[in-house]
PDB file of C-alpha atoms (C1' of nucleotides) in Angstrom:
ATOM      1  CA  MET A   1     -12.576  13.107  13.934  1.00 29.00           C
ATOM      2  CA  VAL A   2     -11.087  11.257  11.205  1.00 34.00           C
ATOM      3  CA  LYS A   3     -11.633  11.704   7.560  1.00 35.00           C
ATOM      4  CA  ARG A   4     -13.034   8.755   6.866  1.00 37.00           C
ATOM      5  CA  VAL A   5     -12.844   6.798   3.632  1.00 43.00           C
ATOM      6  CA  ARG A   6     -16.361   6.211   1.827  1.00 47.00           C
ATOM      7  CA  GLY A   7     -17.793   2.998   2.856  1.00 45.00           C
ATOM      8  CA  SER A   8     -15.250   1.956   4.889  1.00 48.00           C
ATOM      9  CA  THR A   9     -15.223   1.834   8.796  1.00 50.00           C
ATOM     10  CA  THR A  10     -11.935   0.410   9.035  1.00 63.00           C
ATOM     11  CA  GLY A  11      -9.560   2.551   6.937  1.00 74.00           C
ATOM     12  CA  ARG A  12      -7.455  -0.696   5.944  1.00 90.00           C
ATOM     13  CA  PRO A  13      -5.467   0.062   3.193  1.00 93.00           C
ATOM     14  CA  ILE A  14      -7.308  -2.646   0.975  1.00 94.00           C
ATOM     15  CA  MET A  15      -9.990  -0.845   1.461  1.00 93.00           C
ATOM     16  CA  ARG A  16      -9.211   2.332   1.057  1.00 93.00           C
ATOM     17  CA  LEU A  17      -7.321   1.444  -2.376  1.00 94.00           C
ATOM     18  CA  LEU A  18     -10.268  -0.521  -3.469  1.00 94.00           C
ATOM     19  CA  ASP A  19     -12.498   2.487  -3.069  1.00 92.00           C
ATOM     20  CA  LEU A  20      -9.816   5.120  -4.727  1.00 95.00           C
ATOM     21  CA  LEU A  21     -10.463   2.352  -7.735  1.00 95.00           C
ATOM     22  CA  GLY A  22     -13.664   2.149  -7.408  1.00 92.00           C
ATOM     23  CA  ARG A  23     -14.346   4.918  -8.560  1.00 94.00           C
ATOM     24  CA  ARG A  24     -16.077   5.875 -12.096  1.00 93.00           C
ATOM     25  CA  TRP A  25     -13.306   7.102 -14.584  1.00 96.00           C
ATOM     26  CA  THR A  26     -10.426   6.169 -12.237  1.00 96.00           C
ATOM     27  CA  LEU A  27      -9.701   2.929 -13.226  1.00 96.00           C
ATOM     28  CA  ARG A  28     -10.050   4.032 -17.072  1.00 96.00           C
ATOM     29  CA  ILE A  29      -7.823   6.793 -16.402  1.00 97.00           C
ATOM     30  CA  VAL A  30      -4.924   4.835 -14.986  1.00 97.00           C
ATOM     31  CA  TRP A  31      -5.197   2.834 -18.067  1.00 96.00           C
ATOM     32  CA  GLU A  32      -5.091   5.602 -20.429  1.00 96.00           C
ATOM     33  CA  LEU A  33      -1.883   6.650 -18.757  1.00 97.00           C
ATOM     34  CA  ARG A  34      -0.128   3.281 -19.041  1.00 96.00           C
ATOM     35  CA  GLU A  35       2.399   4.151 -21.930  1.00 94.00           C
ATOM     36  CA  GLU A  36       2.699   8.092 -21.666  1.00 94.00           C
ATOM     37  CA  PRO A  37       1.770  11.309 -20.567  1.00 96.00           C
ATOM     38  CA  ARG A  38      -1.537  12.639 -21.421  1.00 96.00           C
ATOM     39  CA  ARG A  39      -2.296  16.176 -21.474  1.00 97.00           C
ATOM     40  CA  PHE A  40      -6.062  17.096 -19.463  1.00 97.00           C
ATOM     41  CA  ARG A  41      -7.730  17.202 -22.755  1.00 96.00           C
ATOM     42  CA  GLU A  42      -5.998  14.594 -24.275  1.00 95.00           C
ATOM     43  CA  LEU A  43      -7.102  12.333 -21.293  1.00 96.00           C
ATOM     44  CA  GLN A  44     -10.754  14.062 -21.467  1.00 96.00           C
ATOM     45  CA  ASP A  45     -10.953  13.404 -24.729  1.00 94.00           C
ATOM     46  CA  ALA A  46      -9.809   9.485 -24.608  1.00 94.00           C
ATOM     47  CA  ILE A  47     -12.228   8.531 -21.945  1.00 94.00           C
ATOM     48  CA  GLY A  48     -15.363  10.616 -22.724  1.00 93.00           C
ATOM     49  CA  ALA A  49     -15.975  12.251 -19.479  1.00 95.00           C
ATOM     50  CA  SER A  50     -16.444  15.455 -18.729  1.00 96.00           C
ATOM     51  CA  PRO A  51     -14.022  18.003 -16.917  1.00 97.00           C
ATOM     52  CA  THR A  52     -15.407  18.006 -14.074  1.00 97.00           C
ATOM     53  CA  ILE A  53     -15.209  14.750 -13.027  1.00 97.00           C
ATOM     54  CA  VAL A  54     -11.563  14.309 -14.999  1.00 97.00           C
ATOM     55  CA  ASN A  55     -10.214  16.786 -12.922  1.00 97.00           C
ATOM     56  CA  SER A  56     -12.086  15.499  -9.582  1.00 97.00           C
ATOM     57  CA  ARG A  57     -10.152  11.899 -10.256  1.00 98.00           C
ATOM     58  CA  LEU A  58      -6.883  13.229 -11.392  1.00 98.00           C
ATOM     59  CA  ALA A  59      -6.916  15.376  -8.535  1.00 97.00           C
ATOM     60  CA  GLU A  60      -7.770  11.810  -6.162  1.00 97.00           C
ATOM     61  CA  LEU A  61      -5.053   9.978  -8.203  1.00 97.00           C
ATOM     62  CA  ARG A  62      -2.572  12.966  -7.423  1.00 97.00           C
ATOM     63  CA  GLU A  63      -3.126  13.047  -3.618  1.00 96.00           C
ATOM     64  CA  ALA A  64      -2.543   9.159  -3.563  1.00 96.00           C
ATOM     65  CA  LYS A  65       0.395   9.430  -5.270  1.00 97.00           C
ATOM     66  CA  LEU A  66      -0.612   7.643  -8.218  1.00 98.00           C
ATOM     67  CA  VAL A  67      -0.228  10.297 -11.056  1.00 97.00           C
ATOM     68  CA  GLU A  68       1.342  13.514 -11.279  1.00 97.00           C
ATOM     69  CA  LEU A  69       1.386  16.292 -13.367  1.00 96.00           C
ATOM     70  CA  ASP A  70       4.707  17.365 -15.210  1.00 94.00           C
ATOM     71  CA  ALA A  71       4.236  20.626 -16.919  1.00 91.00           C
ATOM     72  CA  ASP A  72       6.134  19.900 -19.891  1.00 92.00           C
ATOM     73  CA  ALA A  73       5.105  16.355 -20.409  1.00 94.00           C
ATOM     74  CA  GLY A  74       1.437  16.428 -19.182  1.00 95.00           C
ATOM     75  CA  TYR A  75      -0.150  13.508 -16.592  1.00 97.00           C
ATOM     76  CA  ARG A  76       1.760  10.870 -15.830  1.00 97.00           C
ATOM     77  CA  LEU A  77       1.968   7.719 -13.563  1.00 97.00           C
ATOM     78  CA  THR A  78       4.357   8.266 -10.370  1.00 97.00           C
ATOM     79  CA  ALA A  79       6.623   5.328  -9.813  1.00 97.00           C
ATOM     80  CA  LEU A  80       4.151   4.248  -7.091  1.00 97.00           C
ATOM     81  CA  GLY A  81       1.678   4.105 -10.126  1.00 97.00           C
ATOM     82  CA  ARG A  82       3.587   2.108 -12.359  1.00 97.00           C
ATOM     83  CA  GLU A  83       3.946  -0.450  -9.997  1.00 97.00           C
ATOM     84  CA  LEU A  84      -0.184  -0.609  -9.379  1.00 97.00           C
ATOM     85  CA  LEU A  85      -0.448  -0.454 -13.155  1.00 96.00           C
ATOM     86  CA  ARG A  86       1.936  -3.644 -13.274  1.00 96.00           C
ATOM     87  CA  LEU A  87      -0.363  -5.453 -11.133  1.00 94.00           C
ATOM     88  CA  PHE A  88      -3.125  -4.630 -13.623  1.00 92.00           C
ATOM     89  CA  LEU A  89      -1.479  -5.764 -16.567  1.00 94.00           C
ATOM     90  CA  PRO A  90      -2.801  -9.388 -16.669  1.00 95.00           C
ATOM     91  CA  LEU A  91      -5.819  -7.978 -16.699  1.00 94.00           C
ATOM     92  CA  HIS A  92      -5.827  -6.973 -20.083  1.00 94.00           C
ATOM     93  CA  LEU A  93      -4.955 -10.680 -21.625  1.00 95.00           C
ATOM     94  CA  TRP A  94      -7.139 -12.210 -18.976  1.00 96.00           C
ATOM     95  CA  SER A  95     -10.385  -9.778 -19.993  1.00 96.00           C
ATOM     96  CA  GLU A  96      -9.918 -11.296 -23.687  1.00 95.00           C
ATOM     97  CA  LYS A  97     -10.585 -14.753 -22.025  1.00 96.00           C
ATOM     98  CA  TRP A  98     -13.525 -13.594 -20.288  1.00 96.00           C
ATOM     99  CA  ALA A  99     -15.009 -11.514 -23.121  1.00 95.00           C
ATOM    100  CA  LYS A 100     -15.324 -14.774 -25.005  1.00 95.00           C
ATOM    101  CA  ALA A 101     -16.526 -16.784 -21.592  1.00 94.00           C
ATOM    102  CA  ILE A 102     -19.672 -14.060 -21.345  1.00 86.00           C
TER     103      ILE A 102
ATOM    104  CA  MET B   1     -27.946  -1.520 -32.582  1.00 28.00           C
ATOM    105  CA  VAL B   2     -25.423  -2.930 -30.343  1.00 33.00           C
ATOM    106  CA  LYS B   3     -25.882  -2.635 -26.497  1.00 35.00           C
ATOM    107  CA  ARG B   4     -23.304   0.507 -25.651  1.00 38.00           C
ATOM    108  CA  VAL B   5     -21.124  -0.451 -22.737  1.00 44.00           C
ATOM    109  CA  ARG B   6     -20.641   2.834 -20.474  1.00 47.00           C
ATOM    110  CA  GLY B   7     -18.133   5.306 -20.938  1.00 44.00           C
ATOM    111  CA  SER B   8     -16.639   2.632 -24.240  1.00 47.00           C
ATOM    112  CA  THR B   9     -17.083   3.348 -27.997  1.00 50.00           C
ATOM    113  CA  THR B  10     -14.874   0.584 -28.619  1.00 64.00           C
ATOM    114  CA  GLY B  11     -16.610  -2.397 -26.727  1.00 74.00           C
ATOM    115  CA  ARG B  12     -13.177  -4.005 -26.608  1.00 90.00           C
ATOM    116  CA  PRO B  13     -12.816  -6.409 -23.396  1.00 93.00           C
ATOM    117  CA  ILE B  14     -10.437  -4.487 -21.395  1.00 94.00           C
ATOM    118  CA  MET B  15     -12.881  -1.697 -21.383  1.00 93.00           C
ATOM    119  CA  ARG B  16     -16.065  -3.568 -20.710  1.00 93.00           C
ATOM    120  CA  LEU B  17     -13.842  -4.968 -17.635  1.00 94.00           C
ATOM    121  CA  LEU B  18     -12.448  -1.645 -16.884  1.00 94.00           C
ATOM    122  CA  ASP B  19     -16.282  -0.029 -16.872  1.00 93.00           C
ATOM    123  CA  LEU B  20     -17.906  -2.990 -15.059  1.00 95.00           C
ATOM    124  CA  LEU B  21     -14.951  -2.877 -11.864  1.00 94.00           C
ATOM    125  CA  GLY B  22     -15.065   0.888 -12.043  1.00 92.00           C
ATOM    126  CA  ARG B  23     -18.286   1.382 -10.630  1.00 94.00           C
ATOM    127  CA  ARG B  24     -19.150   1.798  -6.889  1.00 93.00           C
ATOM    128  CA  TRP B  25     -19.103  -1.462  -4.634  1.00 95.00           C
ATOM    129  CA  THR B  26     -18.273  -3.712  -7.708  1.00 96.00           C
ATOM    130  CA  LEU B  27     -14.658  -4.361  -6.750  1.00 95.00           C
ATOM    131  CA  ARG B  28     -15.529  -4.349  -3.342  1.00 95.00           C
ATOM    132  CA  ILE B  29     -18.214  -6.947  -3.455  1.00 97.00           C
ATOM    133  CA  VAL B  30     -15.888  -9.472  -5.238  1.00 96.00           C
ATOM    134  CA  TRP B  31     -13.505  -8.756  -2.737  1.00 96.00           C
ATOM    135  CA  GLU B  32     -15.677  -9.553   0.683  1.00 95.00           C
ATOM    136  CA  LEU B  33     -16.252 -12.848  -1.640  1.00 96.00           C
ATOM    137  CA  ARG B  34     -13.006 -13.792  -1.438  1.00 95.00           C
ATOM    138  CA  GLU B  35     -12.530 -16.552   0.962  1.00 94.00           C
ATOM    139  CA  GLU B  36     -16.526 -17.942   1.298  1.00 93.00           C
ATOM    140  CA  PRO B  37     -19.799 -17.579  -0.040  1.00 95.00           C
ATOM    141  CA  ARG B  38     -22.319 -14.590   1.693  1.00 96.00           C
ATOM    142  CA  ARG B  39     -25.663 -14.056   1.935  1.00 96.00           C
ATOM    143  CA  PHE B  40     -27.192 -10.964   0.383  1.00 96.00           C
ATOM    144  CA  ARG B  41     -27.991  -9.430   3.371  1.00 95.00           C
ATOM    145  CA  GLU B  42     -24.766 -10.513   5.135  1.00 94.00           C
ATOM    146  CA  LEU B  43     -22.888  -8.820   2.138  1.00 95.00           C
ATOM    147  CA  GLN B  44     -24.983  -5.574   2.587  1.00 95.00           C
ATOM    148  CA  ASP B  45     -23.817  -5.519   5.997  1.00 94.00           C
ATOM    149  CA  ALA B  46     -20.675  -5.849   5.193  1.00 93.00           C
ATOM    150  CA  ILE B  47     -20.068  -3.629   2.937  1.00 93.00           C
ATOM    151  CA  GLY B  48     -22.797  -0.842   4.032  1.00 92.00           C
ATOM    152  CA  ALA B  49     -24.384  -0.135   1.040  1.00 94.00           C
ATOM    153  CA  SER B  50     -27.860   0.278   0.002  1.00 95.00           C
ATOM    154  CA  PRO B  51     -30.104  -3.294  -0.846  1.00 96.00           C
ATOM    155  CA  THR B  52     -30.972  -1.028  -3.988  1.00 96.00           C
ATOM    156  CA  ILE B  53     -27.309  -1.031  -5.142  1.00 96.00           C
ATOM    157  CA  VAL B  54     -26.047  -4.130  -4.072  1.00 97.00           C
ATOM    158  CA  ASN B  55     -28.773  -6.011  -5.630  1.00 97.00           C
ATOM    159  CA  SER B  56     -27.851  -4.165  -8.896  1.00 97.00           C
ATOM    160  CA  ARG B  57     -24.112  -4.683  -8.815  1.00 97.00           C
ATOM    161  CA  LEU B  58     -25.066  -8.511  -8.037  1.00 97.00           C
ATOM    162  CA  ALA B  59     -27.102  -8.744 -10.617  1.00 97.00           C
ATOM    163  CA  GLU B  60     -24.287  -7.205 -13.169  1.00 96.00           C
ATOM    164  CA  LEU B  61     -21.659  -9.470 -11.821  1.00 97.00           C
ATOM    165  CA  ARG B  62     -23.640 -12.397 -12.274  1.00 97.00           C
ATOM    166  CA  GLU B  63     -24.427 -11.375 -16.004  1.00 95.00           C
ATOM    167  CA  ALA B  64     -20.771 -11.228 -16.303  1.00 96.00           C
ATOM    168  CA  LYS B  65     -20.265 -14.841 -15.117  1.00 96.00           C
ATOM    169  CA  LEU B  66     -18.134 -13.403 -12.367  1.00 97.00           C
ATOM    170  CA  VAL B  67     -20.527 -14.433  -9.490  1.00 97.00           C
ATOM    171  CA  GLU B  68     -23.112 -16.776  -8.735  1.00 96.00           C
ATOM    172  CA  LEU B  69     -25.893 -17.633  -6.192  1.00 96.00           C
ATOM    173  CA  ASP B  70     -26.421 -20.819  -4.587  1.00 93.00           C
ATOM    174  CA  ALA B  71     -29.784 -21.163  -2.999  1.00 89.00           C
ATOM    175  CA  ASP B  72     -27.764 -23.463  -0.175  1.00 90.00           C
ATOM    176  CA  ALA B  73     -24.603 -21.351   0.462  1.00 92.00           C
ATOM    177  CA  GLY B  74     -25.734 -18.058  -0.921  1.00 94.00           C
ATOM    178  CA  TYR B  75     -23.559 -16.015  -3.459  1.00 97.00           C
ATOM    179  CA  ARG B  76     -20.423 -16.736  -4.310  1.00 96.00           C
ATOM    180  CA  LEU B  77     -17.180 -16.370  -6.713  1.00 97.00           C
ATOM    181  CA  THR B  78     -17.703 -18.274 -10.225  1.00 97.00           C
ATOM    182  CA  ALA B  79     -14.638 -20.470 -11.531  1.00 97.00           C
ATOM    183  CA  LEU B  80     -14.284 -17.021 -14.090  1.00 96.00           C
ATOM    184  CA  GLY B  81     -14.343 -14.900 -10.563  1.00 97.00           C
ATOM    185  CA  ARG B  82     -11.950 -16.783  -8.372  1.00 97.00           C
ATOM    186  CA  GLU B  83      -9.662 -16.395 -11.757  1.00 97.00           C
ATOM    187  CA  LEU B  84     -10.236 -12.505 -11.413  1.00 96.00           C
ATOM    188  CA  LEU B  85      -9.944 -12.609  -8.069  1.00 96.00           C
ATOM    189  CA  ARG B  86      -6.477 -14.262  -8.028  1.00 96.00           C
ATOM    190  CA  LEU B  87      -5.238 -11.226 -10.051  1.00 94.00           C
ATOM    191  CA  PHE B  88      -6.383  -8.954  -7.678  1.00 92.00           C
ATOM    192  CA  LEU B  89      -4.723 -10.966  -4.415  1.00 94.00           C
ATOM    193  CA  PRO B  90      -1.507  -9.204  -5.015  1.00 95.00           C
ATOM    194  CA  LEU B  91      -3.004  -5.752  -4.453  1.00 94.00           C
ATOM    195  CA  HIS B  92      -3.747  -6.552  -0.943  1.00 94.00           C
ATOM    196  CA  LEU B  93      -0.010  -6.822  -0.301  1.00 95.00           C
ATOM    197  CA  TRP B  94       0.520  -3.829  -2.263  1.00 97.00           C
ATOM    198  CA  SER B  95      -2.065  -1.795  -0.945  1.00 96.00           C
ATOM    199  CA  GLU B  96       0.206  -1.820   2.478  1.00 96.00           C
ATOM    200  CA  LYS B  97       3.193  -0.628   1.043  1.00 96.00           C
ATOM    201  CA  TRP B  98       0.937   2.105  -0.909  1.00 97.00           C
ATOM    202  CA  ALA B  99       0.131   3.277   2.644  1.00 95.00           C
ATOM    203  CA  LYS B 100       2.854   4.109   3.981  1.00 95.00           C
ATOM    204  CA  ALA B 101       4.053   6.052   0.960  1.00 94.00           C
ATOM    205  CA  ILE B 102       1.051   8.420   0.976  1.00 86.00           C
TER     206      ILE B 102
ATOM    207  C1'  DC C   1      -2.713  42.743 -29.842  1.00 52.95           C
ATOM    208  C1'  DC C   2      -4.445  37.902 -31.452  1.00 52.95           C
ATOM    209  C1'  DG C   3      -5.195  33.395 -31.670  1.00 52.95           C
ATOM    210  C1'  DG C   4      -4.085  29.424 -30.444  1.00 52.95           C
ATOM    211  C1'  DT C   5      -3.216  25.898 -25.862  1.00 52.95           C
ATOM    212  C1'  DC C   6      -2.939  24.959 -21.326  1.00 52.95           C
ATOM    213  C1'  DG C   7      -5.513  23.248 -17.032  1.00 52.95           C
ATOM    214  C1'  DC C   8      -9.050  23.577 -14.538  1.00 52.95           C
ATOM    215  C1'  DT C   9     -14.354  25.780 -13.035  1.00 52.95           C
ATOM    216  C1'  DA C  10     -18.962  27.217 -12.946  1.00 52.95           C
ATOM    217  C1'  DC C  11     -23.696  25.625 -13.515  1.00 52.95           C
ATOM    218  C1'  DA C  12     -28.123  23.784 -14.415  1.00 52.95           C
ATOM    219  C1'  DG C  13     -29.961  19.358 -15.715  1.00 52.95           C
ATOM    220  C1'  DA C  14     -29.653  14.520 -15.571  1.00 52.95           C
ATOM    221  C1'  DA C  15     -28.434   9.953 -13.475  1.00 52.95           C
ATOM    222  C1'  DA C  16     -26.746   7.251  -9.806  1.00 52.95           C
ATOM    223  C1'  DT C  17     -26.820   6.049  -5.125  1.00 52.95           C
ATOM    224  C1'  DT C  18     -28.997   5.921  -0.171  1.00 52.95           C
ATOM    225  C1'  DG C  19     -32.191   4.951   3.781  1.00 52.95           C
ATOM    226  C1'  DT C  20     -36.141   3.388   5.096  1.00 52.95           C
ATOM    227  C1'  DA C  21     -39.684   0.545   4.601  1.00 52.95           C
ATOM    228  C1'  DG C  22     -41.847  -3.145   2.406  1.00 52.95           C
ATOM    229  C1'  DT C  23     -43.343  -7.361  -0.432  1.00 52.95           C
ATOM    230  C1'  DA C  24     -43.215 -12.113  -1.272  1.00 52.95           C
ATOM    231  C1'  DA C  25     -41.496 -17.218  -0.266  1.00 52.95           C
ATOM    232  C1'  DC C  26     -39.988 -19.967   2.373  1.00 52.95           C
ATOM    233  C1'  DG C  27     -39.332 -23.546   6.354  1.00 52.95           C
ATOM    234  C1'  DG C  28     -39.804 -24.222  11.693  1.00 52.95           C
ATOM    235  C1'  DA C  29     -42.600 -24.418  16.177  1.00 52.95           C
ATOM    236  C1'  DG C  30     -46.371 -24.036  18.769  1.00 52.95           C
TER     237       DG C  30
ATOM    238  C1'  DC D   1     -53.417 -23.716  10.490  1.00 52.95           C
ATOM    239  C1'  DT D   2     -51.067 -19.311  12.802  1.00 52.95           C
ATOM    240  C1'  DC D   3     -47.096 -17.315  13.853  1.00 52.95           C
ATOM    241  C1'  DC D   4     -42.100 -16.313  13.456  1.00 52.95           C
ATOM    242  C1'  DG D   5     -37.954 -15.672  11.684  1.00 52.95           C
ATOM    243  C1'  DT D   6     -35.232 -16.083   7.136  1.00 52.95           C
ATOM    244  C1'  DT D   7     -34.160 -15.390   2.643  1.00 52.95           C
ATOM    245  C1'  DA D   8     -33.881 -12.376  -2.137  1.00 52.95           C
ATOM    246  C1'  DC D   9     -35.084  -8.580  -3.402  1.00 52.95           C
ATOM    247  C1'  DT D  10     -38.120  -4.164  -4.979  1.00 52.95           C
ATOM    248  C1'  DA D  11     -40.476   0.942  -4.347  1.00 52.95           C
ATOM    249  C1'  DC D  12     -39.822   5.224  -3.808  1.00 52.95           C
ATOM    250  C1'  DA D  13     -38.345   9.829  -2.233  1.00 52.95           C
ATOM    251  C1'  DA D  14     -34.182  12.701  -0.528  1.00 52.95           C
ATOM    252  C1'  DT D  15     -29.472  13.554  -1.768  1.00 52.95           C
ATOM    253  C1'  DT D  16     -24.906  12.670  -3.896  1.00 52.95           C
ATOM    254  C1'  DT D  17     -22.470  12.082  -8.282  1.00 52.95           C
ATOM    255  C1'  DC D  18     -21.677  13.233 -12.982  1.00 52.95           C
ATOM    256  C1'  DT D  19     -22.564  15.545 -17.458  1.00 52.95           C
ATOM    257  C1'  DG D  20     -22.157  18.669 -21.105  1.00 52.95           C
ATOM    258  C1'  DT D  21     -21.690  23.302 -22.126  1.00 52.95           C
ATOM    259  C1'  DA D  22     -19.597  27.560 -21.395  1.00 52.95           C
ATOM    260  C1'  DG D  23     -16.120  30.177 -20.006  1.00 52.95           C
ATOM    261  C1'  DC D  24     -12.011  31.858 -17.034  1.00 52.95           C
ATOM    262  C1'  DG D  25      -6.626  33.049 -16.218  1.00 52.95           C
ATOM    263  C1'  DA D  26      -2.093  32.086 -17.667  1.00 52.95           C
ATOM    264  C1'  DC D  27       1.178  31.477 -21.086  1.00 52.95           C
ATOM    265  C1'  DC D  28       3.601  31.703 -25.673  1.00 52.95           C
ATOM    266  C1'  DG D  29       4.302  32.745 -30.826  1.00 52.95           C
ATOM    267  C1'  DG D  30       3.531  35.532 -34.389  1.00 52.95           C
TER     268       DG D  30
END
DNA sequence: CCGGTCGCTACAGAAATTGTAGTAACGGAG
DNA sequence: CTCCGTTACTACAATTTCTGTAGCGACCGG
């Protein structure tokens, strides 16, 4: 009994990734961690979600090795997480163009 | 009374975009449309979601001018949607690397 | 011992999603 | 004309997810 990835029957990496990132607040959390580590409550206040779900998403992101908790600094992106973020950075610029178009 | 974007108080483009893309199935739908237009049912079967939610997401994506419905061909990405997709394409390759790491 | 912060959890109510069924419009075959 | 298949899409109850609030246990400085 293989642990099925939500919404995907194949388990292909891209599907697993899209599934992970396509959950409420996940992209937003990665985005909030783009510059510096954040504390749990700090992160929660920044995005305005319930602690329950912030904790769930952080657990998922930690399991995916994209985020880690440093006792001194707080939550931060791992090396893998920073790689992912780098792929997403162009979105920032593009979103400005998109906003003008709609 | 400004129409508030879910989870965002600022309405900044990047937040609106992250909010839109951070909804269940949205990223997946864009991904499924990467190569060729798809019919409603075809899309629904491919991703395995309920018609209700497929229709909601398509409506949001159409409002965001990322997807359009061509009566002959089916649903397809707009020029804007293809631009966004292009930003996401590197994810495919990266996801393979990520899958090995976790 | 007290008061603050830390990550995190419990839980009831609200909202989103699912799964199934079905609608209305169109087109082609008989 | 009727029948059949296809199209996009909707209705609705059951289920799952998320929210909002409160609070726990551990730690630390005064």
